[in-house]
Amino acid sequence: MTASLLHAPRLHRTVLANGLTLLVLENPVADIISARIFIRAGSAFETPADAGLVSFLMGLLTKGTESLSSMDIAEAVESVGASLGTDATTDYSVISLKTVAADFEDIFSLAADLLRRPSFPEAEIDLEQRLTLQQIRSMQEQPFTVAFNELRQAMYGSHPYALSSVGTEASVAAFTQDSLRAFHRQHFRPDNLVVTVVGRISPEAAVAQVERTLGDWAVPTTPPPTLQFPTVTPPHTRLPLFQDTNQAIVMVGYDGASVQHPAYAALKLLNTYLGNGLSSRLFVELREKRGLAYDVSAFYPTRLGQSQFVAYIGTAPGNAATALEGLRFEVERLRETLLTEDELQAAKNKLLGQYALGKQTNAQLAQLLGWYEILGLGVEFDQQFPDLINAVTALDAEAVAQAFFRDPTIVLLGPEATIAPLVP
């Protein structure tokens, strides 16, 4: 076991003998402890045939273990006012918990049991399948979701990021206890874990707790699964989706950089400038000044693999052509228009202010530190990120815009009479 202190005496990093990484941040201010158990297994490991498996599996972790029923688990958590939940993303999965310090040992032991010994009861699988199928069908009635699913699939092609996180009706219906157990056996292993504990607990006590519950977990003889992402070449085309809606959805998707790419910080800053909040460029120009938008924004997800930079607008169907022109103009003008010093500094202040506000609670800190570690950036990235943002110049932003904001993939959803003329 190796240990070290990072940045401050309160932050303690430990690697157990079985390869599990533990980060502990002691914060005695409130009698609360938050913890996360990150698993280096997200939907990026799925194929079209088993799309949605990771999300489905994580939802079932709280439905039973070898010794506890779903009711036993719920009562153990609710009886002490704690919280315990799960989530799955493209690049990782996570078990989250929060409790008062006196109950941390019991609730963390329960979380470790869910992690190591889920039973995947057949009755719970059947129920989860019915609920997930209902969710998939409901999503097909949501214009924004339909448009984004089409954009994501078009941009990513055979890349696993193209897949829906909840799967398809065919893939979900095919999930079995055996397929869930096989994925769990392959990916849920101590050397694939990062555990974060933040709150009123000493590093020594946290290490002892994790050692008791997870330290005896043997490492398999085979190495953990790794990903080899295929090269992505977006089609740079216009895709029509005809729906008789009262609102047209226009989306433009540009190639985006991975979190480890040199352009990451500049793209985050441009995303803030273009689409973050009521003072953003897209909101002011397209909604406030031109009255084109019911909703307008941009997003740029942080990804281990190649990301995407997406700008979108919801508008009256008759305004779809003008909205598309305006959306592309506002994004692509940055290829040849330098941000002013005031614009650049305002975007930096907004982004870094929101970043600081996202680190106020034990739960937020446990999430952030574990997220950086599981992505391979290390907790040092928490200190590096503000420096990277502050270092971006107007010329840097323009160069990144020139490299990324060209030849978008476009999705247009709305009534055929207004959308069809916009597609060559």
GROMACS .gro file of C-alpha atoms in nm:
model
  424
    1MET     CA    1   0.000   0.000   0.000
    2THR     CA    2   0.135   0.344  -0.094
    3ALA     CA    3   0.012   0.677   0.037
    4SER     CA    4   0.078   1.044  -0.023
    5LEU     CA    5  -0.054   1.390   0.062
    6LEU     CA    6  -0.159   1.614  -0.228
    7HIS     CA    7  -0.195   1.994  -0.218
    8ALA     CA    8  -0.292   2.010   0.151
    9PRO     CA    9  -0.255   1.792   0.460
   10ARG     CA   10  -0.625   1.709   0.449
   11LEU     CA   11  -0.614   1.537   0.108
   12HIS     CA   12  -0.480   1.185   0.133
   13ARG     CA   13  -0.425   0.939  -0.153
   14THR     CA   14  -0.385   0.569  -0.089
   15VAL     CA   15  -0.347   0.273  -0.323
   16LEU     CA   16  -0.441  -0.059  -0.159
   17ALA     CA   17  -0.249  -0.377  -0.227
   18ASN     CA   18  -0.526  -0.493  -0.464
   19GLY     CA   19  -0.495  -0.180  -0.679
   20LEU     CA   20  -0.794   0.015  -0.544
   21THR     CA   21  -0.728   0.391  -0.530
   22LEU     CA   22  -0.866   0.581  -0.230
   23LEU     CA   23  -0.886   0.961  -0.199
   24VAL     CA   24  -0.977   1.106   0.141
   25LEU     CA   25  -1.046   1.474   0.209
   26GLU     CA   26  -1.104   1.547   0.576
   27ASN     CA   27  -1.359   1.824   0.631
   28PRO     CA   28  -1.470   1.847   0.995
   29VAL     CA   29  -1.699   2.150   0.953
   30ALA     CA   30  -2.024   1.951   0.928
   31ASP     CA   31  -2.111   1.608   1.067
   32ILE     CA   32  -2.159   1.466   0.717
   33ILE     CA   33  -1.957   1.221   0.511
   34SER     CA   34  -2.005   1.178   0.135
   35ALA     CA   35  -1.842   0.900  -0.061
   36ARG     CA   36  -1.824   0.779  -0.419
   37ILE     CA   37  -1.720   0.444  -0.559
   38PHE     CA   38  -1.619   0.495  -0.922
   39ILE     CA   39  -1.595   0.197  -1.157
   40ARG     CA   40  -1.388   0.234  -1.471
   41ALA     CA   41  -1.669   0.094  -1.684
   42GLY     CA   42  -1.921   0.304  -1.872
   43SER     CA   43  -2.141   0.269  -2.176
   44ALA     CA   44  -1.830   0.307  -2.396
   45PHE     CA   45  -1.777  -0.067  -2.338
   46GLU     CA   46  -2.113  -0.151  -2.495
   47THR     CA   47  -2.198  -0.268  -2.845
   48PRO     CA   48  -2.523  -0.211  -3.039
   49ALA     CA   49  -2.640  -0.555  -2.925
   50ASP     CA   50  -2.608  -0.471  -2.554
   51ALA     CA   51  -2.660  -0.093  -2.560
   52GLY     CA   52  -2.788   0.032  -2.225
   53LEU     CA   53  -2.644  -0.260  -2.027
   54VAL     CA   54  -2.431  -0.051  -1.791
   55SER     CA   55  -2.713   0.185  -1.698
   56PHE     CA   56  -2.944  -0.114  -1.652
   57LEU     CA   57  -2.691  -0.297  -1.436
   58MET     CA   58  -2.621   0.004  -1.214
   59GLY     CA   59  -2.994   0.051  -1.159
   60LEU     CA   60  -3.017  -0.307  -1.036
   61LEU     CA   61  -2.733  -0.285  -0.783
   62THR     CA   62  -2.970  -0.151  -0.517
   63LYS     CA   63  -3.230  -0.422  -0.588
   64GLY     CA   64  -3.067  -0.708  -0.404
   65THR     CA   65  -2.747  -0.877  -0.292
   66GLU     CA   66  -2.665  -1.235  -0.198
   67SER     CA   67  -2.797  -1.166   0.154
   68LEU     CA   68  -3.029  -0.863   0.123
   69SER     CA   69  -3.352  -0.791  -0.063
   70SER     CA   70  -3.435  -0.455  -0.221
   71MET     CA   71  -3.658  -0.382   0.079
   72ASP     CA   72  -3.377  -0.466   0.322
   73ILE     CA   73  -3.148  -0.225   0.137
   74ALA     CA   74  -3.405   0.054   0.129
   75GLU     CA   75  -3.485   0.018   0.499
   76ALA     CA   76  -3.115   0.017   0.596
   77VAL     CA   77  -3.063   0.346   0.414
   78GLU     CA   78  -3.386   0.523   0.501
   79SER     CA   79  -3.385   0.425   0.868
   80VAL     CA   80  -3.084   0.650   0.929
   81GLY     CA   81  -3.178   0.924   0.684
   82ALA     CA   82  -2.888   0.845   0.452
   83SER     CA   83  -2.882   0.850   0.073
   84LEU     CA   84  -2.747   0.579  -0.156
   85GLY     CA   85  -2.771   0.579  -0.534
   86THR     CA   86  -2.606   0.474  -0.858
   87ASP     CA   87  -2.538   0.626  -1.197
   88ALA     CA   88  -2.376   0.534  -1.528
   89THR     CA   89  -2.209   0.757  -1.788
   90THR     CA   90  -2.015   0.699  -2.108
   91ASP     CA   91  -1.676   0.673  -1.937
   92TYR     CA   92  -1.750   0.543  -1.585
   93SER     CA   93  -2.013   0.425  -1.339
   94VAL     CA   94  -2.054   0.533  -0.978
   95ILE     CA   95  -2.216   0.444  -0.648
   96SER     CA   96  -2.289   0.753  -0.435
   97LEU     CA   97  -2.366   0.777  -0.065
   98LYS     CA   98  -2.411   1.043   0.202
   99THR     CA   99  -2.466   0.998   0.571
  100VAL     CA  100  -2.392   1.143   0.913
  101ALA     CA  101  -2.052   1.040   1.043
  102ALA     CA  102  -2.190   0.795   1.301
  103ASP     CA  103  -2.358   0.586   1.031
  104PHE     CA  104  -2.085   0.600   0.769
  105GLU     CA  105  -1.934   0.261   0.852
  106ASP     CA  106  -2.266   0.078   0.813
  107ILE     CA  107  -2.375   0.258   0.495
  108PHE     CA  108  -2.035   0.226   0.328
  109SER     CA  109  -2.032  -0.146   0.416
  110LEU     CA  110  -2.374  -0.174   0.252
  111ALA     CA  111  -2.246   0.005  -0.060
  112ALA     CA  112  -1.948  -0.232  -0.075
  113ASP     CA  113  -2.187  -0.527  -0.056
  114LEU     CA  114  -2.392  -0.390  -0.347
  115LEU     CA  115  -2.071  -0.341  -0.544
  116ARG     CA  116  -1.927  -0.685  -0.484
  117ARG     CA  117  -2.223  -0.917  -0.445
  118PRO     CA  118  -2.530  -0.805  -0.642
  119SER     CA  119  -2.782  -1.081  -0.702
  120PHE     CA  120  -2.972  -0.934  -1.000
  121PRO     CA  121  -3.306  -1.094  -0.901
  122GLU     CA  122  -3.512  -1.213  -1.197
  123ALA     CA  123  -3.823  -1.031  -1.076
  124GLU     CA  124  -3.628  -0.704  -1.052
  125ILE     CA  125  -3.483  -0.758  -1.400
  126ASP     CA  126  -3.832  -0.800  -1.541
  127LEU     CA  127  -3.956  -0.485  -1.367
  128GLU     CA  128  -3.653  -0.281  -1.474
  129GLN     CA  129  -3.699  -0.396  -1.834
  130ARG     CA  130  -4.061  -0.281  -1.837
  131LEU     CA  131  -3.968   0.057  -1.687
  132THR     CA  132  -3.675   0.108  -1.926
  133LEU     CA  133  -3.885   0.018  -2.230
  134GLN     CA  134  -4.144   0.273  -2.117
  135GLN     CA  135  -3.866   0.530  -2.085
  136ILE     CA  136  -3.735   0.457  -2.435
  137ARG     CA  137  -4.084   0.493  -2.584
  138SER     CA  138  -4.141   0.815  -2.391
  139MET     CA  139  -3.812   0.957  -2.522
  140GLN     CA  140  -3.934   0.900  -2.877
  141GLU     CA  141  -4.202   1.162  -2.809
  142GLN     CA  142  -3.953   1.429  -2.698
  143PRO     CA  143  -3.838   1.634  -3.000
  144PHE     CA  144  -3.509   1.750  -2.846
  145THR     CA  145  -3.413   1.395  -2.746
  146VAL     CA  146  -3.506   1.257  -3.089
  147ALA     CA  147  -3.299   1.525  -3.262
  148PHE     CA  148  -2.996   1.478  -3.037
  149ASN     CA  149  -3.005   1.099  -3.069
  150GLU     CA  150  -2.997   1.140  -3.446
  151LEU     CA  151  -2.710   1.389  -3.427
  152ARG     CA  152  -2.507   1.170  -3.189
  153GLN     CA  153  -2.551   0.860  -3.403
  154ALA     CA  154  -2.461   1.047  -3.721
  155MET     CA  155  -2.151   1.208  -3.574
  156TYR     CA  156  -2.013   0.898  -3.404
  157GLY     CA  157  -2.104   0.621  -3.647
  158SER     CA  158  -1.943   0.297  -3.523
  159HIS     CA  159  -1.793   0.466  -3.215
  160PRO     CA  160  -1.954   0.348  -2.888
  161TYR     CA  161  -2.041   0.709  -2.802
  162ALA     CA  162  -2.304   0.680  -3.076
  163LEU     CA  163  -2.513   0.448  -2.861
  164SER     CA  164  -2.801   0.558  -2.643
  165SER     CA  165  -2.716   0.530  -2.274
  166VAL     CA  166  -3.050   0.363  -2.203
  167GLY     CA  167  -3.030   0.128  -2.501
  168THR     CA  168  -3.290   0.028  -2.756
  169GLU     CA  169  -3.606  -0.176  -2.720
  170ALA     CA  170  -3.428  -0.475  -2.876
  171SER     CA  171  -3.114  -0.454  -2.662
  172VAL     CA  172  -3.298  -0.399  -2.334
  173ALA     CA  173  -3.540  -0.684  -2.399
  174ALA     CA  174  -3.241  -0.916  -2.444
  175PHE     CA  175  -3.077  -0.846  -2.106
  176THR     CA  176  -3.054  -1.154  -1.884
  177GLN     CA  177  -2.919  -1.238  -1.544
  178ASP     CA  178  -2.628  -1.415  -1.715
  179SER     CA  179  -2.534  -1.114  -1.928
  180LEU     CA  180  -2.544  -0.885  -1.624
  181ARG     CA  181  -2.330  -1.121  -1.420
  182ALA     CA  182  -2.080  -1.158  -1.703
  183PHE     CA  183  -2.032  -0.780  -1.736
  184HIS     CA  184  -2.008  -0.743  -1.359
  185ARG     CA  185  -1.750  -1.020  -1.333
  186GLN     CA  186  -1.538  -0.867  -1.609
  187HIS     CA  187  -1.540  -0.500  -1.504
  188PHE     CA  188  -1.614  -0.483  -1.131
  189ARG     CA  189  -1.275  -0.551  -0.976
  190PRO     CA  190  -1.063  -0.365  -0.720
  191ASP     CA  191  -0.798  -0.243  -0.963
  192ASN     CA  192  -1.080  -0.081  -1.166
  193LEU     CA  193  -1.203   0.131  -0.873
  194VAL     CA  194  -1.152   0.480  -0.736
  195VAL     CA  195  -1.309   0.553  -0.397
  196THR     CA  196  -1.346   0.908  -0.265
  197VAL     CA  197  -1.444   0.993   0.094
  198VAL     CA  198  -1.502   1.355   0.197
  199GLY     CA  199  -1.624   1.481   0.533
  200ARG     CA  200  -1.579   1.441   0.907
  201ILE     CA  201  -1.346   1.145   0.902
  202SER     CA  202  -0.971   1.111   0.938
  203PRO     CA  203  -0.768   0.959   0.655
  204GLU     CA  204  -0.666   0.678   0.888
  205ALA     CA  205  -1.027   0.590   0.972
  206ALA     CA  206  -1.132   0.605   0.607
  207VAL     CA  207  -0.844   0.381   0.499
  208ALA     CA  208  -0.929   0.132   0.773
  209GLN     CA  209  -1.295   0.125   0.666
  210VAL     CA  210  -1.214   0.069   0.300
  211GLU     CA  211  -0.957  -0.196   0.391
  212ARG     CA  212  -1.219  -0.383   0.598
  213THR     CA  213  -1.482  -0.386   0.326
  214LEU     CA  214  -1.282  -0.393   0.002
  215GLY     CA  215  -0.922  -0.474   0.095
  216ASP     CA  216  -0.974  -0.851   0.080
  217TRP     CA  217  -1.110  -0.836  -0.275
  218ALA     CA  218  -0.861  -1.034  -0.484
  219VAL     CA  219  -0.736  -0.902  -0.816
  220PRO     CA  220  -0.823  -1.130  -1.112
  221THR     CA  221  -0.532  -1.287  -1.295
  222THR     CA  222  -0.634  -1.124  -1.625
  223PRO     CA  223  -0.576  -0.749  -1.680
  224PRO     CA  224  -0.875  -0.512  -1.667
  225PRO     CA  225  -1.056  -0.443  -1.995
  226THR     CA  226  -0.930  -0.148  -2.197
  227LEU     CA  227  -1.085   0.060  -2.471
  228GLN     CA  228  -0.954   0.129  -2.818
  229PHE     CA  229  -1.176   0.399  -2.967
  230PRO     CA  230  -1.219   0.394  -3.344
  231THR     CA  231  -1.142   0.705  -3.547
  232VAL     CA  232  -1.449   0.925  -3.589
  233THR     CA  233  -1.521   1.098  -3.918
  234PRO     CA  234  -1.855   1.283  -3.891
  235PRO     CA  235  -2.060   1.291  -4.214
  236HIS     CA  236  -2.096   1.673  -4.223
  237THR     CA  237  -2.445   1.645  -4.365
  238ARG     CA  238  -2.799   1.768  -4.305
  239LEU     CA  239  -3.045   1.518  -4.164
  240PRO     CA  240  -3.419   1.590  -4.174
  241LEU     CA  241  -3.664   1.454  -3.916
  242PHE     CA  242  -4.025   1.521  -4.002
  243GLN     CA  243  -4.262   1.567  -3.708
  244ASP     CA  244  -4.579   1.773  -3.685
  245THR     CA  245  -4.455   1.979  -3.391
  246ASN     CA  246  -4.525   2.336  -3.286
  247GLN     CA  247  -4.151   2.390  -3.246
  248ALA     CA  248  -3.865   2.312  -3.480
  249ILE     CA  249  -3.537   2.185  -3.335
  250VAL     CA  250  -3.217   2.288  -3.514
  251MET     CA  251  -2.888   2.132  -3.403
  252VAL     CA  252  -2.537   2.180  -3.536
  253GLY     CA  253  -2.264   1.945  -3.420
  254TYR     CA  254  -1.892   2.009  -3.463
  255ASP     CA  255  -1.598   1.783  -3.386
  256GLY     CA  256  -1.492   1.822  -3.023
  257ALA     CA  257  -1.169   1.749  -2.838
  258SER     CA  258  -1.117   1.487  -2.567
  259VAL     CA  259  -1.045   1.605  -2.214
  260GLN     CA  260  -0.674   1.538  -2.265
  261HIS     CA  261  -0.650   1.738  -2.590
  262PRO     CA  262  -0.467   2.075  -2.582
  263ALA     CA  263  -0.779   2.246  -2.717
  264TYR     CA  264  -0.998   2.132  -2.427
  265ALA     CA  265  -0.971   2.447  -2.215
  266ALA     CA  266  -1.033   2.684  -2.507
  267LEU     CA  267  -1.340   2.484  -2.617
  268LYS     CA  268  -1.478   2.494  -2.262
  269LEU     CA  269  -1.432   2.869  -2.262
  270LEU     CA  270  -1.598   2.910  -2.603
  271ASN     CA  271  -1.888   2.694  -2.486
  272THR     CA  272  -1.934   2.927  -2.189
  273TYR     CA  273  -1.920   3.234  -2.411
  274LEU     CA  274  -2.166   3.096  -2.666
  275GLY     CA  275  -2.419   2.903  -2.467
  276ASN     CA  276  -2.393   2.933  -2.090
  277GLY     CA  277  -2.681   3.127  -1.937
  278LEU     CA  278  -2.893   3.433  -2.011
  279SER     CA  279  -2.591   3.650  -2.089
  280SER     CA  280  -2.443   3.408  -2.343
  281ARG     CA  281  -2.388   3.517  -2.703
  282LEU     CA  282  -2.644   3.277  -2.851
  283PHE     CA  283  -2.914   3.377  -2.601
  284VAL     CA  284  -2.860   3.750  -2.642
  285GLU     CA  285  -2.827   3.754  -3.021
  286LEU     CA  286  -3.081   3.492  -3.126
  287ARG     CA  287  -3.344   3.516  -2.855
  288GLU     CA  288  -3.327   3.864  -2.706
  289LYS     CA  289  -3.235   4.067  -3.015
  290ARG     CA  290  -3.390   3.863  -3.296
  291GLY     CA  291  -3.670   3.680  -3.118
  292LEU     CA  292  -3.588   3.352  -3.293
  293ALA     CA  293  -3.558   3.116  -2.999
  294TYR     CA  294  -3.780   2.948  -2.749
  295ASP     CA  295  -3.464   2.785  -2.623
  296VAL     CA  296  -3.104   2.824  -2.739
  297SER     CA  297  -2.775   2.702  -2.596
  298ALA     CA  298  -2.457   2.504  -2.655
  299PHE     CA  299  -2.288   2.215  -2.478
  300TYR     CA  300  -1.950   2.044  -2.491
  301PRO     CA  301  -1.933   1.724  -2.281
  302THR     CA  302  -1.608   1.623  -2.113
  303ARG     CA  303  -1.510   1.288  -2.264
  304LEU     CA  304  -1.218   1.047  -2.252
  305GLY     CA  305  -1.260   0.998  -2.625
  306GLN     CA  306  -1.344   1.249  -2.895
  307SER     CA  307  -1.622   1.478  -2.778
  308GLN     CA  308  -1.869   1.692  -2.972
  309PHE     CA  309  -1.949   2.063  -2.961
  310VAL     CA  310  -2.323   2.112  -3.011
  311ALA     CA  311  -2.525   2.430  -3.053
  312TYR     CA  312  -2.904   2.409  -3.075
  313ILE     CA  313  -3.214   2.622  -3.098
  314GLY     CA  314  -3.585   2.562  -3.058
  315THR     CA  315  -3.783   2.796  -3.279
  316ALA     CA  316  -4.111   2.841  -3.462
  317PRO     CA  317  -4.113   2.611  -3.768
  318GLY     CA  318  -4.139   2.907  -4.001
  319ASN     CA  319  -3.815   3.047  -3.857
  320ALA     CA  320  -3.611   2.726  -3.897
  321ALA     CA  321  -3.409   2.851  -4.196
  322THR     CA  322  -3.327   3.183  -4.031
  323ALA     CA  323  -3.247   3.012  -3.701
  324LEU     CA  324  -3.006   2.771  -3.870
  325GLU     CA  325  -2.831   3.055  -4.047
  326GLY     CA  326  -2.805   3.254  -3.723
  327LEU     CA  327  -2.683   2.959  -3.519
  328ARG     CA  328  -2.406   2.874  -3.764
  329PHE     CA  329  -2.309   3.238  -3.804
  330GLU     CA  330  -2.264   3.295  -3.431
  331VAL     CA  331  -2.050   2.983  -3.387
  332GLU     CA  332  -1.846   3.000  -3.705
  333ARG     CA  333  -1.778   3.375  -3.688
  334LEU     CA  334  -1.533   3.290  -3.410
  335ARG     CA  335  -1.302   3.145  -3.673
  336GLU     CA  336  -1.223   3.495  -3.795
  337THR     CA  337  -1.340   3.725  -3.516
  338LEU     CA  338  -1.128   3.771  -3.205
  339LEU     CA  339  -1.308   3.791  -2.874
  340THR     CA  340  -1.255   4.129  -2.712
  341GLU     CA  341  -1.065   4.139  -2.385
  342ASP     CA  342  -1.392   4.215  -2.203
  343GLU     CA  343  -1.570   3.920  -2.369
  344LEU     CA  344  -1.281   3.685  -2.295
  345GLN     CA  345  -1.252   3.791  -1.932
  346ALA     CA  346  -1.628   3.775  -1.879
  347ALA     CA  347  -1.635   3.416  -2.008
  348LYS     CA  348  -1.342   3.323  -1.784
  349ASN     CA  349  -1.506   3.480  -1.479
  350LYS     CA  350  -1.834   3.299  -1.545
  351LEU     CA  351  -1.673   2.960  -1.607
  352LEU     CA  352  -1.435   2.974  -1.311
  353GLY     CA  353  -1.702   3.117  -1.082
  354GLN     CA  354  -1.935   2.830  -1.162
  355TYR     CA  355  -1.644   2.588  -1.120
  356ALA     CA  356  -1.572   2.724  -0.771
  357LEU     CA  357  -1.940   2.709  -0.673
  358GLY     CA  358  -1.945   2.345  -0.784
  359LYS     CA  359  -1.701   2.254  -0.507
  360GLN     CA  360  -1.890   2.375  -0.202
  361THR     CA  361  -2.027   2.053  -0.055
  362ASN     CA  362  -1.870   1.724   0.048
  363ALA     CA  363  -2.073   1.546  -0.220
  364GLN     CA  364  -1.951   1.784  -0.493
  365LEU     CA  365  -1.589   1.740  -0.385
  366ALA     CA  366  -1.619   1.361  -0.370
  367GLN     CA  367  -1.763   1.361  -0.720
  368LEU     CA  368  -1.510   1.600  -0.871
  369LEU     CA  369  -1.197   1.442  -0.726
  370GLY     CA  370  -1.305   1.090  -0.818
  371TRP     CA  371  -1.409   1.201  -1.166
  372TYR     CA  372  -1.066   1.345  -1.240
  373GLU     CA  373  -0.894   1.035  -1.105
  374ILE     CA  374  -1.109   0.789  -1.300
  375LEU     CA  375  -1.052   0.986  -1.621
  376GLY     CA  376  -0.677   0.950  -1.569
  377LEU     CA  377  -0.619   1.322  -1.511
  378GLY     CA  378  -0.540   1.288  -1.141
  379VAL     CA  379  -0.664   1.513  -0.862
  380GLU     CA  380  -0.399   1.765  -0.966
  381PHE     CA  381  -0.632   1.865  -1.249
  382ASP     CA  382  -0.850   2.046  -0.995
  383GLN     CA  383  -0.567   2.297  -0.954
  384GLN     CA  384  -0.460   2.288  -1.318
  385PHE     CA  385  -0.801   2.359  -1.471
  386PRO     CA  386  -0.827   2.726  -1.358
  387ASP     CA  387  -0.471   2.787  -1.477
  388LEU     CA  388  -0.553   2.636  -1.817
  389ILE     CA  389  -0.862   2.856  -1.851
  390ASN     CA  390  -0.681   3.173  -1.743
  391ALA     CA  391  -0.402   3.102  -1.991
  392VAL     CA  392  -0.635   3.101  -2.295
  393THR     CA  393  -0.585   3.409  -2.511
  394ALA     CA  394  -0.812   3.556  -2.777
  395LEU     CA  395  -0.572   3.424  -3.039
  396ASP     CA  396  -0.586   3.077  -2.883
  397ALA     CA  397  -0.966   3.083  -2.895
  398GLU     CA  398  -0.965   3.190  -3.258
  399ALA     CA  399  -0.716   2.917  -3.354
  400VAL     CA  400  -0.927   2.650  -3.183
  401ALA     CA  401  -1.242   2.782  -3.352
  402GLN     CA  402  -1.065   2.763  -3.688
  403ALA     CA  403  -0.967   2.402  -3.618
  404PHE     CA  404  -1.303   2.278  -3.488
  405PHE     CA  405  -1.592   2.502  -3.600
  406ARG     CA  406  -1.623   2.396  -3.963
  407ASP     CA  407  -1.842   2.159  -4.167
  408PRO     CA  408  -2.096   2.069  -3.898
  409THR     CA  409  -2.338   1.781  -3.897
  410ILE     CA  410  -2.687   1.934  -3.891
  411VAL     CA  411  -3.015   1.787  -3.769
  412LEU     CA  412  -3.344   1.962  -3.847
  413LEU     CA  413  -3.664   1.842  -3.681
  414GLY     CA  414  -4.009   1.981  -3.753
  415PRO     CA  415  -4.299   1.979  -3.999
  416GLU     CA  416  -4.203   1.847  -4.342
  417ALA     CA  417  -4.325   2.160  -4.521
  418THR     CA  418  -4.068   2.378  -4.343
  419ILE     CA  419  -3.784   2.127  -4.296
  420ALA     CA  420  -3.770   1.956  -4.638
  421PRO     CA  421  -3.667   2.274  -4.828
  422LEU     CA  422  -3.366   2.313  -4.595
  423VAL     CA  423  -3.216   1.976  -4.691
  424PRO     CA  424  -3.023   1.954  -5.023
   0.00000   0.00000   0.00000
